[in-house]
Amino acid sequence: MKEINVLFLDDEQNVLNAVNRIFMDEPYGVAVARNAQEAMDIMQREKIKVVLSDQRMPDISGIEFLHQIKVQYPDVVRILFTAYADLFAAEAAINISEVYRFINKPWHPEELKTAVATALHYHDMIMENRRLFEEMKVKNEELRQANSRLQVLYDLQKEFSSTLSHELRTPLASIKAAIDIVIGGSAGATTPEQKDFLGRAKANIDRLNRLINNILDLAHMESGKAVLDKKSGDMNKVIRSVAETQESVARSKGLYLTVSLDPRLPPLAFDHDMIIQVLNNLIANAIKFTDAGGITVSSHTDEGRHQLEVRVTDTGRGIDQEDTSKLFEKFQQLGQAHERHAGTGLGLAICKEIIRQHGGKVGVKSQKGEGSCFYFILPVF
Ligand SMILES: Nc1ncnc2c1ncn2[C@@H]1O[C@H](COP(=O)(O)OP(=O)(O)OP(=O)(O)O)[C@@H](O)[C@H]1O
Ligand SMILES: [Mg+2]
């Protein structure tokens, strides 16, 4: 059974017979009606998309009928047959019944079929447009709701972060001060064993402080609300000064710390404090995970000076190939438990985020037992 999508209204039976014959082989079904009442009954029963009506009929004019259709079934496409050039009918049809088009009588079967096919297509397009529009409205509303939920979460997180940092840092500071007083002896004598325990407590407080700072830094950056304070500067100069401050740490472990800088480095705008943080962490890591030899910090640029690369190369323990990719994720630490406890496992994640915000990338080349080379590349605009 074909779905009936088209309705013809004409008071002449021979016209309706012709219509039935012409549309017999079409993929859609056609219904015919001899008067308005019959037509309205069909409208109720079937899924009519296109209505074609004769203008001159005894009980109702085509324009009036199509007007009723427009009121009751506004999505149905309306077509009016006009037997002769009737200017009044044309004007009223457009203004009152908003017909889609006219077809002059007598019509040619092929022309009629094309007109109906086009009208059906037009109807489907309107419905599809409406569906898409409704879908868009729903999606928009979903987006709006998701957005406002995010905003609430973001506000909560911000509030949480600042409360958290205050609530955690303040008691930690007073615990540390109290421990200092006890270690210092002002609260009475302490045994070496007690001092040792207190020293450990203090080291853990420092670690907790670092952890809080790192988590908050990372949360702030990942929220997208951190704004880079970019200033044009000489990367070599920054490298030199960071290396200088870390040299004594390296030396105390019996390691060398040298710099090898490319003088052709182009000037670049970057957030100095953030890049210093990256260099500090990479160099601190290199020192931490190297027991013999040392660390070289080098800068490089390409022929066209389109980018700038900084490498921190060490002669340390190296990293298994399979572990290298996950190191830049949060809380990823390798090695022994006691080493892991010393760090927060957030250093490289912070480096990655800072470099990402500069439009660059970080990476590592390493082999177990052969040392590592951590690098970051920044584009020069
Ligand atoms: N130069 C390196 N040589 C060998 N392993 C390294 C090196 N740098 C980093 N790693 C490995 O990557 C892990 C993650 O480094 P990351 O800087 O993120 O954290 P962390 O140094 O442990 O803690 P934090 O930086 O907070 O002190 C380290 O725990 C270590 O296992
Ligand atoms: Mg680190």
Coordinates of C-alpha atoms and ligand atoms in Angstrom, one line a residue:
M1 CA 0.0 0.0 0.0
K2 CA 1.3 3.4 -1.0
E3 CA 1.1 6.2 1.4
I4 CA -1.4 8.8 0.2
N5 CA 0.4 12.1 0.0
V6 CA -1.6 14.1 -2.6
L7 CA -5.2 15.2 -2.6
F8 CA -7.1 16.5 -5.6
L9 CA -10.4 18.4 -5.2
D10 CA -12.5 18.9 -8.4
D11 CA -16.2 18.8 -8.9
E12 CA -15.9 17.2 -12.3
Q13 CA -15.7 13.4 -12.1
N14 CA -14.0 13.0 -15.5
V15 CA -11.1 15.3 -14.3
L16 CA -10.7 13.1 -11.2
N17 CA -10.8 10.0 -13.3
A18 CA -8.0 11.4 -15.4
V19 CA -6.0 12.2 -12.3
N20 CA -6.3 8.7 -11.0
R21 CA -5.1 7.3 -14.3
I22 CA -2.1 9.7 -14.6
F23 CA -0.8 9.1 -11.0
M24 CA -1.4 5.3 -11.0
D25 CA 2.3 4.4 -11.3
E26 CA 3.8 7.1 -9.0
P27 CA 5.5 6.0 -5.8
Y28 CA 3.1 8.0 -3.7
G29 CA -0.7 7.5 -3.5
V30 CA -3.2 10.1 -4.7
A31 CA -6.7 10.7 -3.3
V32 CA -9.5 12.5 -5.1
A33 CA -12.5 14.4 -3.7
R34 CA -15.6 15.9 -5.4
N35 CA -16.5 18.3 -2.6
A36 CA -14.9 20.1 0.3
Q37 CA -16.4 17.8 3.0
E38 CA -15.0 14.7 1.3
A39 CA -11.6 16.5 1.0
M40 CA -11.6 17.4 4.7
D41 CA -12.4 13.8 5.6
I42 CA -9.4 12.6 3.6
M43 CA -7.2 15.3 5.1
Q44 CA -8.0 13.8 8.5
R45 CA -7.3 10.2 7.5
E46 CA -4.2 10.5 5.3
K47 CA -0.7 12.0 5.5
I48 CA -1.4 14.6 2.9
K49 CA 1.5 16.8 1.8
V50 CA 0.2 18.5 -1.3
V51 CA -3.4 19.7 -2.0
L52 CA -4.5 20.7 -5.5
S53 CA -7.9 22.3 -5.9
D54 CA -10.1 23.6 -8.7
Q55 CA -11.1 27.2 -8.4
R56 CA -14.7 27.1 -9.8
M57 CA -16.8 24.7 -7.8
P58 CA -20.5 24.9 -6.8
D59 CA -20.3 24.7 -3.0
I60 CA -17.0 26.5 -2.3
S61 CA -14.3 28.3 -4.3
G62 CA -10.8 26.9 -4.6
I63 CA -9.4 29.9 -2.8
E64 CA -11.7 29.5 0.2
F65 CA -11.0 25.8 0.4
L66 CA -7.2 26.3 0.2
H67 CA -7.6 29.0 2.9
Q68 CA -9.2 26.5 5.2
I69 CA -6.4 24.1 4.5
K70 CA -3.9 26.8 5.3
V71 CA -5.5 27.4 8.6
Q72 CA -5.9 23.8 9.6
Y73 CA -2.8 22.3 7.9
P74 CA -0.3 25.1 7.5
D75 CA 2.5 22.7 6.3
V76 CA 0.5 21.3 3.4
V77 CA 1.6 22.7 0.0
R78 CA -1.3 24.3 -1.8
I79 CA -1.8 24.5 -5.6
L80 CA -4.7 26.1 -7.4
F81 CA -6.2 25.2 -10.8
T82 CA -7.4 28.2 -12.8
A83 CA -9.4 27.6 -15.9
Y84 CA -8.7 31.0 -17.4
A85 CA -6.5 34.0 -16.5
D86 CA -8.5 35.2 -13.6
L87 CA -6.6 38.1 -12.1
F88 CA -8.8 38.4 -9.0
A89 CA -8.4 34.7 -8.3
A90 CA -4.6 34.9 -8.6
E91 CA -4.4 37.9 -6.2
A92 CA -6.7 36.3 -3.6
A93 CA -5.0 33.0 -3.9
I94 CA -1.6 34.5 -3.1
N95 CA -2.8 36.9 -0.3
I96 CA -5.4 34.7 1.4
S97 CA -4.5 31.1 0.7
E98 CA -0.8 31.5 0.2
V99 CA -0.7 29.1 -2.7
Y100 CA 2.5 27.6 -3.8
R101 CA 1.7 27.9 -7.5
F102 CA -1.1 27.9 -10.1
I103 CA -1.7 25.4 -12.8
N104 CA -3.6 26.4 -15.9
K105 CA -6.5 24.3 -17.0
P106 CA -6.5 22.2 -19.2
W107 CA -3.3 20.8 -17.9
H108 CA -0.9 18.5 -19.7
P109 CA -0.4 15.2 -17.8
E110 CA 3.4 15.4 -17.8
E111 CA 3.3 19.0 -16.6
L112 CA 0.9 18.1 -13.8
K113 CA 3.1 15.2 -12.6
T114 CA 6.2 17.4 -12.6
A115 CA 4.3 20.1 -10.6
V116 CA 3.2 17.6 -8.0
A117 CA 6.6 16.0 -7.7
T118 CA 8.2 19.4 -7.2
A119 CA 5.6 20.4 -4.6
L120 CA 6.2 17.1 -2.7
H121 CA 9.9 17.8 -2.8
Y122 CA 9.3 21.3 -1.6
H123 CA 7.1 20.0 1.3
D124 CA 9.8 17.5 2.4
M125 CA 12.4 20.2 2.3
I126 CA 10.3 22.5 4.5
M127 CA 9.8 19.7 7.0
E128 CA 13.4 18.8 6.9
N129 CA 14.3 22.4 7.5
R130 CA 11.9 22.6 10.3
R131 CA 13.3 19.4 11.8
L132 CA 16.8 20.7 11.6
F133 CA 15.7 24.0 13.1
E134 CA 14.0 22.2 16.0
E135 CA 17.1 20.0 16.4
M136 CA 19.3 23.1 16.5
K137 CA 17.0 24.7 19.1
V138 CA 17.3 21.6 21.3
K139 CA 21.0 21.4 20.8
N140 CA 21.3 25.1 21.5
E141 CA 19.4 24.7 24.7
E142 CA 21.5 21.8 25.7
L143 CA 24.6 23.8 25.0
R144 CA 23.3 26.7 27.0
Q145 CA 22.5 24.4 29.9
A146 CA 25.9 22.7 29.7
N147 CA 27.5 26.1 29.6
S148 CA 25.7 27.4 32.7
R149 CA 26.6 24.1 34.5
L150 CA 30.2 24.6 33.5
Q151 CA 30.1 28.2 34.7
V152 CA 28.7 27.0 38.1
L153 CA 31.4 24.3 38.3
Y154 CA 34.1 26.8 37.3
D155 CA 32.9 29.3 40.0
L156 CA 32.8 26.5 42.5
Q157 CA 36.2 25.3 41.5
K158 CA 37.6 28.8 41.8
E159 CA 36.0 29.3 45.2
F160 CA 37.2 25.9 46.2
S161 CA 40.7 26.5 45.0
S162 CA 41.1 29.8 46.8
T163 CA 39.5 28.5 50.0
L164 CA 41.5 25.3 49.8
S165 CA 44.8 27.0 49.3
H166 CA 44.1 29.4 52.2
E167 CA 42.7 26.7 54.5
L168 CA 45.6 24.4 53.8
R169 CA 48.4 26.8 53.7
T170 CA 47.6 28.7 56.9
P171 CA 47.6 25.7 59.2
L172 CA 50.6 24.2 57.4
A173 CA 52.5 27.5 58.0
S174 CA 51.7 27.4 61.7
I175 CA 52.6 23.7 62.1
K176 CA 55.9 24.5 60.5
A177 CA 56.5 27.5 62.7
A178 CA 55.7 25.4 65.8
I179 CA 58.1 22.7 64.7
D180 CA 60.8 25.3 64.1
I181 CA 60.4 26.6 67.7
V182 CA 60.7 23.1 69.1
I183 CA 63.8 22.3 66.9
G184 CA 65.3 25.6 67.8
G185 CA 65.2 24.7 71.5
S186 CA 63.1 27.7 72.7
A187 CA 60.4 25.2 74.0
G188 CA 62.9 23.1 75.9
A189 CA 65.6 20.7 75.1
T190 CA 65.0 18.0 72.5
T191 CA 66.9 14.8 71.9
P192 CA 68.6 14.1 68.6
E193 CA 66.0 11.5 67.9
Q194 CA 63.2 14.0 68.4
K195 CA 64.9 16.5 66.2
D196 CA 65.2 13.9 63.5
F197 CA 61.5 13.1 63.6
L198 CA 60.7 16.8 63.6
G199 CA 63.0 17.3 60.6
R200 CA 61.1 14.7 58.7
A201 CA 57.8 16.3 59.6
K202 CA 59.1 19.6 58.3
A203 CA 60.2 18.0 55.0
N204 CA 56.8 16.5 54.5
I205 CA 55.2 19.9 55.2
D206 CA 57.4 21.4 52.5
R207 CA 56.3 18.6 50.1
L208 CA 52.6 19.2 50.9
N209 CA 53.1 22.9 50.3
R210 CA 54.7 22.2 46.9
L211 CA 51.9 19.8 46.1
I212 CA 49.2 22.3 46.9
N213 CA 51.0 25.0 44.8
N214 CA 51.5 22.6 41.9
I215 CA 47.9 21.4 41.9
L216 CA 46.6 24.9 42.1
D217 CA 48.9 26.1 39.3
L218 CA 47.9 23.3 37.0
A219 CA 44.2 23.8 37.8
H220 CA 44.5 27.5 37.1
M221 CA 46.2 26.9 33.8
E222 CA 43.9 24.1 32.7
S223 CA 40.9 26.2 33.4
G224 CA 42.1 28.4 30.6
K225 CA 41.9 31.4 32.8
A226 CA 45.6 31.8 33.2
V227 CA 46.9 34.7 31.1
L228 CA 50.4 34.6 29.7
D229 CA 52.4 37.6 30.5
K230 CA 54.5 37.6 27.3
K231 CA 57.5 39.8 26.9
S232 CA 60.1 39.8 24.2
G233 CA 63.3 38.5 25.5
D234 CA 66.6 36.6 25.0
M235 CA 66.0 33.0 25.8
N236 CA 69.8 32.4 26.1
K237 CA 69.9 35.0 28.9
V238 CA 67.1 33.2 30.8
I239 CA 68.8 29.8 30.4
R240 CA 72.1 31.2 31.7
S241 CA 70.5 32.7 34.8
V242 CA 68.4 29.6 35.7
A243 CA 71.5 27.4 35.1
E244 CA 73.5 29.6 37.4
T245 CA 71.1 29.2 40.3
Q246 CA 71.0 25.4 39.9
E247 CA 74.7 25.0 39.5
S248 CA 75.5 24.7 43.2
V249 CA 72.8 21.9 43.6
A250 CA 74.5 20.0 40.8
R251 CA 77.9 20.5 42.2
S252 CA 76.9 19.3 45.6
K253 CA 76.0 16.0 43.9
G254 CA 79.4 16.0 42.1
L255 CA 77.7 16.7 38.7
Y256 CA 78.7 19.3 36.1
L257 CA 76.1 21.7 34.8
T258 CA 77.1 23.4 31.5
V259 CA 75.3 25.5 29.0
S260 CA 75.8 25.5 25.2
L261 CA 73.9 28.3 23.6
D262 CA 73.2 29.1 20.0
P263 CA 74.0 32.8 19.4
R264 CA 71.7 32.9 16.4
L265 CA 68.6 32.4 18.6
P266 CA 65.9 34.8 17.4
P267 CA 64.2 37.1 19.9
L268 CA 60.9 35.7 21.1
A269 CA 57.9 36.9 23.2
F270 CA 57.3 34.5 26.1
D271 CA 56.1 34.5 29.7
H272 CA 59.4 34.7 31.5
D273 CA 58.3 33.4 34.9
M274 CA 56.6 30.4 33.3
I275 CA 59.5 29.5 31.1
I276 CA 61.8 29.8 34.1
Q277 CA 59.5 27.4 35.9
V278 CA 59.8 24.9 33.0
L279 CA 63.6 25.2 32.9
N280 CA 63.8 24.9 36.7
N281 CA 61.8 21.7 36.7
L282 CA 63.7 20.1 33.7
I283 CA 67.1 20.9 35.3
A284 CA 66.0 19.8 38.7
N285 CA 64.7 16.5 37.3
A286 CA 68.0 16.0 35.4
I287 CA 70.0 16.6 38.6
K288 CA 67.7 14.4 40.7
F289 CA 67.9 11.5 38.3
T290 CA 71.6 11.6 37.5
D291 CA 74.3 10.2 39.8
A292 CA 77.4 10.6 37.7
G293 CA 78.4 12.9 34.9
G294 CA 76.2 15.9 34.5
I295 CA 73.7 18.1 32.7
T296 CA 74.0 20.2 29.6
V297 CA 71.4 22.9 28.8
S298 CA 71.5 23.9 25.1
S299 CA 69.6 26.1 22.8
H300 CA 69.1 25.6 19.1
T301 CA 67.3 27.2 16.1
D302 CA 66.6 26.1 12.5
E303 CA 67.9 27.6 9.3
G304 CA 65.0 30.0 8.8
R305 CA 65.0 30.7 12.6
H306 CA 61.2 29.8 12.7
Q307 CA 61.5 28.0 15.9
L308 CA 63.6 27.7 19.0
E309 CA 64.5 24.6 20.9
V310 CA 65.9 24.2 24.4
R311 CA 67.3 20.8 25.5
V312 CA 68.2 19.6 28.9
T313 CA 70.5 16.6 28.4
D314 CA 71.7 14.5 31.3
T315 CA 73.9 11.4 31.7
G316 CA 71.5 9.9 34.2
R317 CA 69.6 6.7 34.5
G318 CA 67.5 7.2 31.4
I319 CA 63.9 6.1 30.9
D320 CA 62.4 3.0 29.4
Q321 CA 61.0 3.7 25.9
E322 CA 57.5 2.6 26.9
D323 CA 57.4 5.0 29.9
T324 CA 58.4 8.2 28.0
S325 CA 55.0 9.1 26.8
K326 CA 53.2 9.0 30.1
L327 CA 55.7 11.0 32.0
F328 CA 54.0 14.3 31.0
E329 CA 50.7 13.2 32.5
K330 CA 49.8 14.1 36.0
F331 CA 51.2 12.1 38.9
Q332 CA 53.3 9.8 36.7
Q333 CA 56.4 8.9 38.5
L334 CA 58.9 6.1 37.9
G335 CA 61.5 4.6 40.2
Q336 CA 61.6 3.8 43.8
A337 CA 58.9 4.8 46.3
H338 CA 61.2 7.0 48.4
E339 CA 62.1 9.0 45.3
R340 CA 58.5 9.3 44.3
H341 CA 57.7 10.6 47.8
A342 CA 60.1 13.4 47.4
G343 CA 58.5 14.9 44.3
T344 CA 54.9 15.6 43.4
G345 CA 54.8 14.1 39.9
L346 CA 53.3 17.2 38.5
G347 CA 56.5 19.0 37.3
L348 CA 56.4 17.7 33.8
A349 CA 52.6 18.1 33.5
I350 CA 53.0 21.7 34.4
C351 CA 55.9 22.1 31.9
K352 CA 53.7 20.5 29.1
E353 CA 50.8 22.9 29.9
I354 CA 53.0 26.0 29.9
I355 CA 54.6 25.1 26.6
R356 CA 51.3 24.2 25.1
Q357 CA 50.0 27.6 26.1
H358 CA 53.0 29.1 24.2
G359 CA 51.9 27.2 21.1
G360 CA 54.9 24.8 21.4
K361 CA 55.6 21.2 22.4
V362 CA 57.6 19.3 24.9
G363 CA 59.2 15.9 24.5
V364 CA 61.8 13.5 25.6
K365 CA 64.4 11.3 24.0
S366 CA 65.8 8.7 26.3
Q367 CA 67.1 5.2 26.7
K368 CA 67.3 3.2 29.9
G369 CA 70.7 3.6 31.4
E370 CA 71.9 6.0 28.7
G371 CA 70.7 9.4 30.0
S372 CA 67.8 11.5 28.8
C373 CA 67.2 14.6 26.7
F374 CA 64.1 16.6 27.6
Y375 CA 63.3 19.4 25.2
F376 CA 60.8 22.0 24.3
I377 CA 60.2 23.7 21.0
L378 CA 58.6 27.2 20.7
P379 CA 57.4 28.7 17.4
V380 CA 58.7 32.1 16.5
F381 CA 56.0 34.3 15.0
Ligands
LIG1 N1 65.8 13.5 33.6 C1 65.1 12.5 34.0 N2 65.7 11.2 34.0 C2 65.0 10.1 34.4 N3 63.7 10.2 34.7 C3 63.1 11.4 34.8 C4 63.8 12.6 34.4 N4 62.9 13.6 34.5 C5 61.7 13.0 34.9 N5 61.8 11.7 35.1 C6 60.8 10.8 35.5 O1 59.5 11.4 35.3 C7 58.8 11.5 36.5 C8 57.9 12.7 36.5 O2 58.7 13.9 36.6 P1 58.0 15.2 37.2 O3 58.9 16.3 37.1 O4 56.7 15.3 36.5 O5 57.7 14.8 38.7 P2 58.7 14.7 39.9 O6 60.0 15.3 39.5 O7 58.7 13.3 40.4 O8 58.0 15.6 40.9 P3 58.2 17.2 41.1 O9 58.6 17.7 39.7 O10 56.9 17.7 41.5 O11 59.3 17.4 42.0 C9 59.8 11.5 37.6 O12 59.3 11.0 38.8 C10 60.8 10.5 37.0 O13 60.4 9.2 37.2
MG2 MG 60.1 17.3 38.6

